CSV table of C-alpha atoms and ligand atoms in Angstrom, one decimal:
chain,number,residue,atom,x,y,z
B,1,MET,CA,-32.3,-48.9,93.3
B,2,ALA,CA,-35.0,-51.8,92.9
B,3,LYS,CA,-33.4,-53.8,95.6
B,4,LEU,CA,-33.3,-51.1,98.1
B,5,LYS,CA,-37.2,-50.0,96.9
B,6,PHE,CA,-37.8,-53.6,97.7
B,7,LYS,CA,-36.1,-54.1,100.9
B,8,LYS,CA,-33.7,-56.6,99.6
B,9,ILE,CA,-30.8,-54.4,100.4
B,10,LYS,CA,-30.0,-51.7,103.4
B,11,LYS,CA,-29.5,-48.2,102.5
B,12,THR,CA,-26.1,-48.2,103.7
B,13,ALA,CA,-25.1,-51.3,101.0
B,14,TYR,CA,-27.1,-49.4,98.7
B,15,ASN,CA,-25.0,-46.3,99.1
B,16,THR,CA,-21.5,-48.3,99.4
B,17,ALA,CA,-22.5,-49.6,96.1
B,18,ILE,CA,-23.4,-46.4,94.5
B,19,LYS,CA,-19.6,-45.1,95.5
B,20,ASP,CA,-18.1,-47.6,94.4
B,21,LEU,CA,-20.4,-47.6,90.9
B,22,LYS,CA,-19.4,-43.5,90.6
B,23,THR,CA,-15.5,-44.5,90.5
B,24,GLU,CA,-16.0,-46.7,87.3
B,25,PRO,CA,-15.2,-44.8,83.9
B,26,LEU,CA,-18.8,-45.9,82.7
B,27,TRP,CA,-20.2,-44.3,85.2
B,28,ASN,CA,-23.4,-41.2,84.8
B,29,ASP,CA,-25.4,-39.7,87.2
B,30,GLU,CA,-28.4,-40.1,84.5
B,31,MET,CA,-28.2,-44.0,85.5
B,32,ILE,CA,-29.7,-43.2,89.0
B,33,ASN,CA,-33.0,-41.3,87.1
B,34,THR,CA,-33.5,-44.3,85.1
B,35,ALA,CA,-32.8,-46.8,88.1
B,36,GLU,CA,-35.4,-45.1,89.8
B,37,LEU,CA,-38.0,-45.2,86.6
B,38,TYR,CA,-37.1,-49.4,86.3
B,39,ALA,CA,-37.5,-49.7,90.1
B,40,GLU,CA,-41.1,-47.3,89.8
B,41,HIS,CA,-42.5,-50.2,86.9
B,42,LEU,CA,-41.5,-53.0,89.1
B,43,MET,CA,-43.1,-51.4,92.1
B,44,GLU,CA,-46.3,-50.6,89.8
B,45,LYS,CA,-46.2,-54.5,88.7
B,46,ALA,CA,-45.6,-55.9,92.3
B,47,MET,CA,-48.6,-53.6,93.1
B,48,SER,CA,-51.0,-55.6,90.1
B,49,PHE,CA,-50.7,-58.7,91.9
B,50,LYS,CA,-53.7,-59.7,94.3
B,51,HIS,CA,-51.5,-60.8,96.9
B,52,GLU,CA,-47.7,-60.2,97.6
B,53,PRO,CA,-45.9,-61.4,95.1
B,54,HIS,CA,-42.6,-63.3,95.5
B,55,ILE,CA,-40.0,-61.1,94.1
B,56,SER,CA,-36.3,-61.8,93.5
B,57,PHE,CA,-33.5,-59.8,91.6
B,58,GLU,CA,-30.2,-61.0,89.3
B,59,ILE,CA,-31.0,-64.7,89.5
B,60,LYS,CA,-29.4,-67.2,87.3
B,61,VAL,CA,-31.3,-69.7,85.2
B,62,ASP,CA,-30.4,-72.8,83.8
B,63,LEU,CA,-31.4,-73.2,80.0
B,64,THR,CA,-29.6,-76.4,79.3
B,65,ASP,CA,-32.8,-78.3,78.7
B,66,TYR,CA,-33.3,-76.3,75.6
B,67,ILE,CA,-29.5,-75.4,74.9
B,68,PRO,CA,-26.5,-77.1,75.3
B,69,GLU,CA,-24.6,-75.2,78.1
B,70,GLY,CA,-27.1,-72.1,78.0
B,71,PHE,CA,-27.8,-70.0,80.9
B,72,GLY,CA,-28.9,-66.3,81.3
B,73,PHE,CA,-29.7,-63.6,84.2
B,74,CYS,CA,-33.1,-62.6,85.0
B,75,ASP,CA,-32.8,-58.7,86.3
B,76,CYS,CA,-35.8,-59.5,88.5
B,77,ILE,CA,-38.4,-62.1,88.6
B,78,MET,CA,-42.1,-61.8,90.5
B,79,LEU,CA,-44.5,-65.3,91.1
B,80,GLY,CA,-47.8,-64.5,92.4
B,81,ASP,CA,-51.2,-65.6,91.9
B,82,ASP,CA,-50.9,-67.7,88.7
B,83,THR,CA,-48.3,-65.3,86.8
B,84,LEU,CA,-44.4,-65.4,86.9
B,85,VAL,CA,-43.1,-62.3,85.9
B,86,ILE,CA,-39.7,-61.8,84.5
B,87,THR,CA,-38.2,-58.4,83.6
B,88,ASP,CA,-35.2,-57.4,81.8
B,89,TYR,CA,-33.8,-53.6,82.4
B,90,LYS,CA,-31.7,-52.9,79.1
B,91,HIS,CA,-29.9,-49.4,79.8
B,92,GLY,CA,-29.1,-48.8,75.6
B,93,LYS,CA,-31.0,-46.2,73.7
B,94,GLY,CA,-30.0,-47.4,70.1
B,95,VAL,CA,-33.2,-49.7,69.4
B,96,PRO,CA,-36.4,-50.3,71.4
B,97,VAL,CA,-36.1,-53.6,72.0
B,98,LYS,CA,-40.0,-56.0,71.6
B,99,ALA,CA,-41.1,-57.8,74.0
B,100,GLU,CA,-43.5,-59.6,71.8
B,101,ALA,CA,-42.6,-63.2,72.0
B,102,ASN,CA,-38.5,-62.3,72.2
B,103,PRO,CA,-36.7,-65.4,72.1
B,104,GLN,CA,-34.1,-64.2,75.2
B,105,MET,CA,-37.2,-63.7,77.2
B,106,MET,CA,-39.0,-66.9,76.5
B,107,LEU,CA,-35.7,-68.9,77.0
B,108,TYR,CA,-35.2,-66.7,80.5
B,109,ALA,CA,-39.0,-67.8,81.5
B,110,LEU,CA,-38.3,-71.2,80.7
B,111,GLY,CA,-35.4,-71.1,83.0
B,112,ALA,CA,-37.5,-69.4,85.7
B,113,LEU,CA,-39.7,-72.1,85.1
B,114,LYS,CA,-37.7,-74.6,85.4
B,115,LEU,CA,-36.3,-72.9,88.8
B,116,TYR,CA,-39.8,-72.6,90.5
B,117,ARG,CA,-41.9,-75.4,89.3
B,118,PRO,CA,-40.3,-77.4,91.6
B,119,LEU,CA,-41.7,-75.3,94.4
B,120,TYR,CA,-45.2,-74.2,92.8
B,121,GLY,CA,-45.8,-76.7,90.3
B,122,ASP,CA,-48.6,-76.1,87.9
B,123,SER,CA,-49.8,-73.6,89.7
B,124,ILE,CA,-47.9,-70.9,87.1
B,125,LYS,CA,-50.2,-70.7,84.5
B,126,ASN,CA,-49.3,-67.6,83.0
B,127,ILE,CA,-46.2,-65.9,81.9
B,128,GLU,CA,-45.7,-62.5,81.6
B,129,THR,CA,-42.1,-61.0,79.8
B,130,CYS,CA,-41.3,-57.1,80.2
B,131,ILE,CA,-39.0,-55.3,78.6
B,132,ASP,CA,-37.9,-52.0,80.2
B,133,GLN,CA,-35.8,-49.3,78.8
B,134,PRO,CA,-36.2,-46.2,80.4
B,135,ARG,CA,-33.9,-44.0,78.6
B,136,LEU,CA,-35.9,-44.6,75.0
B,137,GLY,CA,-39.4,-44.6,77.2
B,138,SER,CA,-40.0,-47.8,76.1
B,139,TYR,CA,-41.8,-50.6,78.4
B,140,GLU,CA,-42.8,-53.6,76.4
B,141,ILE,CA,-45.0,-56.6,78.3
B,142,TRP,CA,-46.1,-59.7,76.4
B,143,HIS,CA,-48.2,-62.7,77.4
B,144,CYS,CA,-48.2,-66.1,77.2
B,145,THR,CA,-49.6,-69.1,78.4
B,146,ALA,CA,-46.6,-71.5,80.7
B,147,GLU,CA,-48.4,-74.4,78.7
B,148,GLU,CA,-47.5,-72.5,75.5
B,149,LEU,CA,-44.0,-71.2,76.3
B,150,LEU,CA,-43.3,-74.9,76.9
B,151,ALA,CA,-44.7,-76.0,73.8
B,152,TRP,CA,-42.4,-73.3,72.0
B,153,GLY,CA,-39.5,-74.9,73.7
B,154,GLU,CA,-39.9,-78.6,73.0
B,155,SER,CA,-39.7,-76.5,69.5
B,156,ILE,CA,-36.4,-75.3,69.6
B,157,LYS,CA,-34.8,-78.0,71.1
B,158,PRO,CA,-34.0,-79.7,68.0
B,159,ILE,CA,-32.8,-75.9,66.5
B,160,ALA,CA,-30.8,-75.4,69.1
B,161,GLN,CA,-29.0,-78.7,69.4
B,162,LYS,CA,-27.9,-78.5,65.3
B,163,ALA,CA,-26.5,-75.0,66.0
B,164,TYR,CA,-24.4,-75.9,69.1
B,165,MET,CA,-22.9,-78.9,67.0
B,166,GLY,CA,-22.4,-76.5,64.2
B,167,PHE,CA,-25.0,-78.2,61.4
B,168,GLY,CA,-27.2,-75.3,61.7
B,169,GLU,CA,-28.7,-73.4,58.6
B,170,TYR,CA,-27.4,-69.4,58.7
B,171,LYS,CA,-30.4,-67.2,59.0
B,172,ALA,CA,-29.4,-63.7,58.6
B,173,GLY,CA,-31.9,-61.2,60.7
B,174,ALA,CA,-31.8,-58.5,63.3
B,175,TRP,CA,-30.3,-60.4,65.5
B,176,CYS,CA,-27.4,-60.7,63.4
B,177,ARG,CA,-25.9,-57.4,65.2
B,178,PHE,CA,-25.5,-59.3,68.2
B,179,CYS,CA,-23.6,-61.8,66.4
B,180,ARG,CA,-19.6,-62.0,66.5
B,181,ALA,CA,-19.5,-62.9,62.6
B,182,ASN,CA,-21.7,-59.6,61.8
B,183,GLY,CA,-20.7,-58.1,58.8
B,184,GLN,CA,-18.1,-60.7,58.0
B,185,CYS,CA,-20.5,-63.8,57.3
B,186,LYS,CA,-21.3,-65.0,53.9
B,187,ALA,CA,-24.6,-66.2,54.4
B,188,GLN,CA,-25.9,-62.7,55.9
B,189,ALA,CA,-24.3,-61.3,52.6
B,190,GLU,CA,-25.8,-63.2,50.2
B,191,GLN,CA,-29.5,-63.0,52.3
B,192,ARG,CA,-28.6,-59.2,52.2
B,193,ILE,CA,-27.5,-58.9,48.4
B,194,SER,CA,-30.5,-61.3,47.1
B,195,ALA,CA,-32.9,-59.4,48.9
B,196,VAL,CA,-32.0,-56.2,46.6
B,197,GLU,CA,-31.5,-58.3,43.8
B,198,ASP,CA,-35.2,-59.8,44.0
B,199,PHE,CA,-36.6,-56.1,43.7
B,200,ALA,CA,-34.0,-55.5,40.7
B,201,ARG,CA,-35.6,-58.0,38.5
B,202,ASN,CA,-39.1,-56.1,39.2
B,203,PRO,CA,-39.1,-52.5,36.7
B,204,ASP,CA,-42.6,-51.3,38.0
B,205,LEU,CA,-43.3,-49.1,40.6
B,206,LEU,CA,-43.3,-50.3,44.3
B,207,THR,CA,-46.6,-51.9,45.3
B,208,PRO,CA,-47.4,-50.6,49.2
B,209,ASP,CA,-47.0,-54.5,49.7
B,210,GLU,CA,-43.4,-54.3,48.3
B,211,ILE,CA,-42.6,-50.8,49.8
B,212,SER,CA,-43.6,-52.1,53.4
B,213,ILE,CA,-41.0,-55.5,52.4
B,214,ALA,CA,-38.2,-52.9,50.8
B,215,LEU,CA,-38.8,-50.7,54.1
B,216,LYS,CA,-37.9,-53.7,56.4
B,217,LYS,CA,-35.0,-55.2,53.9
B,218,GLY,CA,-33.7,-51.5,53.6
B,219,LYS,CA,-33.3,-51.3,57.3
B,220,GLU,CA,-31.5,-54.7,57.8
B,221,LEU,CA,-29.4,-53.9,54.4
B,222,ALA,CA,-28.3,-50.7,55.9
B,223,ALA,CA,-27.1,-52.1,59.1
B,224,TRP,CA,-25.5,-54.6,57.4
B,225,TYR,CA,-23.5,-52.1,55.3
B,226,LYS,CA,-22.1,-50.6,58.2
B,227,ALA,CA,-21.1,-53.9,60.0
B,228,VAL,CA,-19.1,-54.4,56.6
B,229,GLU,CA,-17.7,-51.0,56.3
B,230,GLU,CA,-16.7,-51.4,59.9
B,231,TYR,CA,-15.0,-54.8,59.1
B,232,ALA,CA,-13.0,-53.5,56.6
B,233,LEU,CA,-11.7,-50.5,58.1
B,234,GLU,CA,-10.6,-53.0,60.8
B,235,LEU,CA,-9.0,-55.5,58.2
B,236,LEU,CA,-7.0,-52.4,56.4
B,237,LEU,CA,-5.9,-51.1,60.0
B,238,LYS,CA,-4.5,-54.3,60.2
B,239,GLY,CA,-2.3,-53.9,57.0
B,240,GLU,CA,-4.8,-56.1,54.9
B,241,SER,CA,-5.6,-54.8,51.6
B,242,ILE,CA,-9.3,-54.5,50.0
B,243,PRO,CA,-9.3,-54.0,46.1
B,244,ASP,CA,-10.2,-50.4,45.2
B,245,TYR,CA,-10.7,-49.3,49.2
B,246,LYS,CA,-7.7,-47.4,51.2
B,247,VAL,CA,-7.8,-45.9,54.9
B,248,VAL,CA,-7.7,-41.6,54.7
B,249,GLU,CA,-7.7,-39.5,57.5
B,250,GLY,CA,-11.3,-38.4,58.2
B,251,ARG,CA,-12.9,-34.8,59.1
B,252,SER,CA,-11.9,-33.1,61.9
B,253,VAL,CA,-12.8,-29.9,63.6
B,254,ARG,CA,-10.5,-27.5,65.0
B,255,ALA,CA,-10.8,-27.2,68.8
B,256,TRP,CA,-8.8,-24.9,71.7
B,257,SER,CA,-5.3,-27.0,73.1
B,258,ASP,CA,-6.2,-24.9,76.5
B,259,GLN,CA,-9.6,-22.8,75.8
B,260,ASP,CA,-9.3,-20.7,79.3
B,261,LYS,CA,-6.3,-19.2,78.1
B,262,ALA,CA,-7.0,-18.6,74.9
B,263,LEU,CA,-10.1,-16.8,76.3
B,264,ASP,CA,-7.9,-15.2,78.6
B,265,ALA,CA,-5.8,-14.0,76.0
B,266,LEU,CA,-8.1,-12.7,73.6
B,267,ILE,CA,-9.8,-10.7,77.2
B,268,GLU,CA,-6.5,-9.1,77.7
B,269,ALA,CA,-6.4,-8.2,74.2
B,270,GLY,CA,-9.1,-5.9,74.9
B,271,TYR,CA,-12.4,-8.1,73.4
B,272,ASP,CA,-15.5,-7.9,76.0
B,273,ARG,CA,-16.6,-10.3,77.5
B,274,ALA,CA,-20.1,-10.2,76.1
B,275,VAL,CA,-18.3,-11.0,72.8
B,276,LEU,CA,-16.8,-14.3,73.9
B,277,TYR,CA,-19.5,-15.8,76.1
B,278,ASP,CA,-23.2,-16.4,75.3
B,279,TYR,CA,-25.2,-16.4,78.4
B,280,VAL,CA,-28.0,-19.3,77.6
B,281,PRO,CA,-30.3,-21.0,79.7
B,282,LYS,CA,-30.0,-25.0,80.6
B,283,SER,CA,-32.4,-26.9,78.4
B,284,LEU,CA,-35.7,-27.8,79.9
B,285,ALA,CA,-33.9,-31.6,80.3
B,286,GLN,CA,-31.5,-30.5,81.6
B,287,LEU,CA,-33.2,-28.1,84.5
B,288,GLU,CA,-35.5,-31.0,84.7
B,289,LYS,CA,-32.2,-33.8,86.1
B,290,ALA,CA,-30.9,-30.7,87.9
B,291,ILE,CA,-34.0,-29.4,89.9
B,292,GLY,CA,-35.9,-33.3,90.2
B,293,ALA,CA,-38.9,-34.2,87.9
B,294,ALA,CA,-41.2,-33.6,90.8
B,295,LYS,CA,-40.1,-29.9,91.9
B,296,PHE,CA,-39.8,-29.3,88.4
B,297,ALA,CA,-43.2,-29.8,87.3
B,298,GLU,CA,-44.6,-28.0,90.5
B,299,VAL,CA,-42.7,-24.9,89.8
B,300,ALA,CA,-42.2,-25.0,86.1
B,301,GLY,CA,-44.6,-27.7,84.7
B,302,GLN,CA,-47.2,-24.6,84.0
B,303,PHE,CA,-45.1,-23.2,81.5
B,304,ILE,CA,-44.3,-26.4,79.6
B,305,VAL,CA,-46.1,-26.8,76.3
B,306,LYS,CA,-45.5,-29.8,74.0
B,307,PRO,CA,-46.1,-29.7,70.5
B,308,GLN,CA,-47.4,-32.0,68.3
B,309,GLY,CA,-44.5,-33.6,66.3
B,310,LYS,CA,-43.4,-34.2,62.8
B,311,PRO,CA,-45.2,-37.3,60.8
B,312,ALA,CA,-42.6,-40.0,61.4
B,313,LEU,CA,-42.5,-43.4,59.6
B,314,ALA,CA,-42.6,-46.5,62.0
B,315,GLU,CA,-43.6,-49.9,62.0
B,316,ALA,CA,-47.0,-51.0,62.9
B,317,SER,CA,-45.7,-52.7,65.8
B,318,ASP,CA,-44.8,-49.4,67.5
B,319,SER,CA,-46.4,-48.6,70.8
B,320,ARG,CA,-47.1,-45.3,70.1
B,321,LYS,CA,-50.3,-44.1,68.4
B,322,ALA,CA,-51.2,-43.4,64.4
B,323,PHE,CA,-50.7,-40.2,63.6
B,324,ASN,CA,-53.9,-38.4,63.1
B,325,SER,CA,-53.1,-35.9,60.3
B,326,ALA,CA,-57.2,-34.5,60.9
B,327,ALA,CA,-56.7,-33.6,64.4
B,328,SER,CA,-53.4,-31.6,63.4
B,329,ASP,CA,-55.1,-29.8,60.8
B,330,PHE,CA,-57.8,-28.8,63.0
B,331,ALA,CA,-55.8,-28.4,66.1
B,332,ASN,CA,-55.7,-24.7,66.4
B,333,LEU,CA,-59.8,-24.6,65.4
B,334,ASN,CA,-61.9,-23.9,68.5
R,1,LIG,S1,-24.1,-62.9,61.0
R,1,LIG,FE1,-24.4,-65.1,60.2
R,1,LIG,S2,-23.8,-66.3,61.8
R,1,LIG,FE2,-24.2,-64.6,62.7
R,1,LIG,S3,-26.7,-64.3,62.9
R,1,LIG,FE3,-26.2,-63.5,61.3
R,1,LIG,S4,-26.2,-65.2,59.7
R,1,LIG,FE4,-26.1,-66.0,61.5
């Protein structure tokens, strides 16, 4: 979609690619909508340059200056004025990925710099990294200077080298979920459990600072526990034994073997269709998807309200603005 919008491919090639993609088992029609949003964001970004930027898609970048045998793929690189922008499209809707000092994006930006510096030299002064997660409504941007990025690259060289040689220190963190040893790694287990022990030593009530730490550590602990559970189940299913644990059959719910035949049988037995079927409208989101956002807004937009959401805890770095309880208390007063 983005390549089509930027005239990097012809409509016929785009249609053929979509036709092929639709035969893939993972295809979902929602992908067209998210690709459209991604393309729109890129278009807005391109328009923000004073002069038309150079734009390229799906570029392999060489990271071997920093990580032995390292490489990566940049979804989109824009280069214009004095700025290099790299954008990463993420289709997942699990966790919003932060762009701020994101090491993967910084590495890709270093790879992109290596690619374009021979042509553009020191005219590239600023770096912008963007992470677009349309399914989460998350679009994160982070800036630094080329100088800062290069200095960071130098600082990680020895660490990457050590890790590559197998001499690095284990450091557990949110990144563990992407590691093949997630849930199996002793260093990760030690660091997770010691975080809990630190709190257990203190018998008083938690202070606000400790609550902040507990919320962060607790989240990591819960993710680690889930990974250990998955690993334990995998081992038990392979026939290995784990003291005090076994595999049982999970809860299951009844389902029709043939729903149509069952309903026909009930109708034949004299039950009215009104007893068997509910007639309910599609949800707002389903209708918007079926009709198209613009037409939907034109015809039905006046009937849509968005009530204030319930207060929910979020990290200070969350892009949503802070909940204003006073505004909510007085919301219904003229
Ligand atoms: S699971 Fe272990 S090896 Fe993997 S990133 Fe975490 S600490 Fe490092």
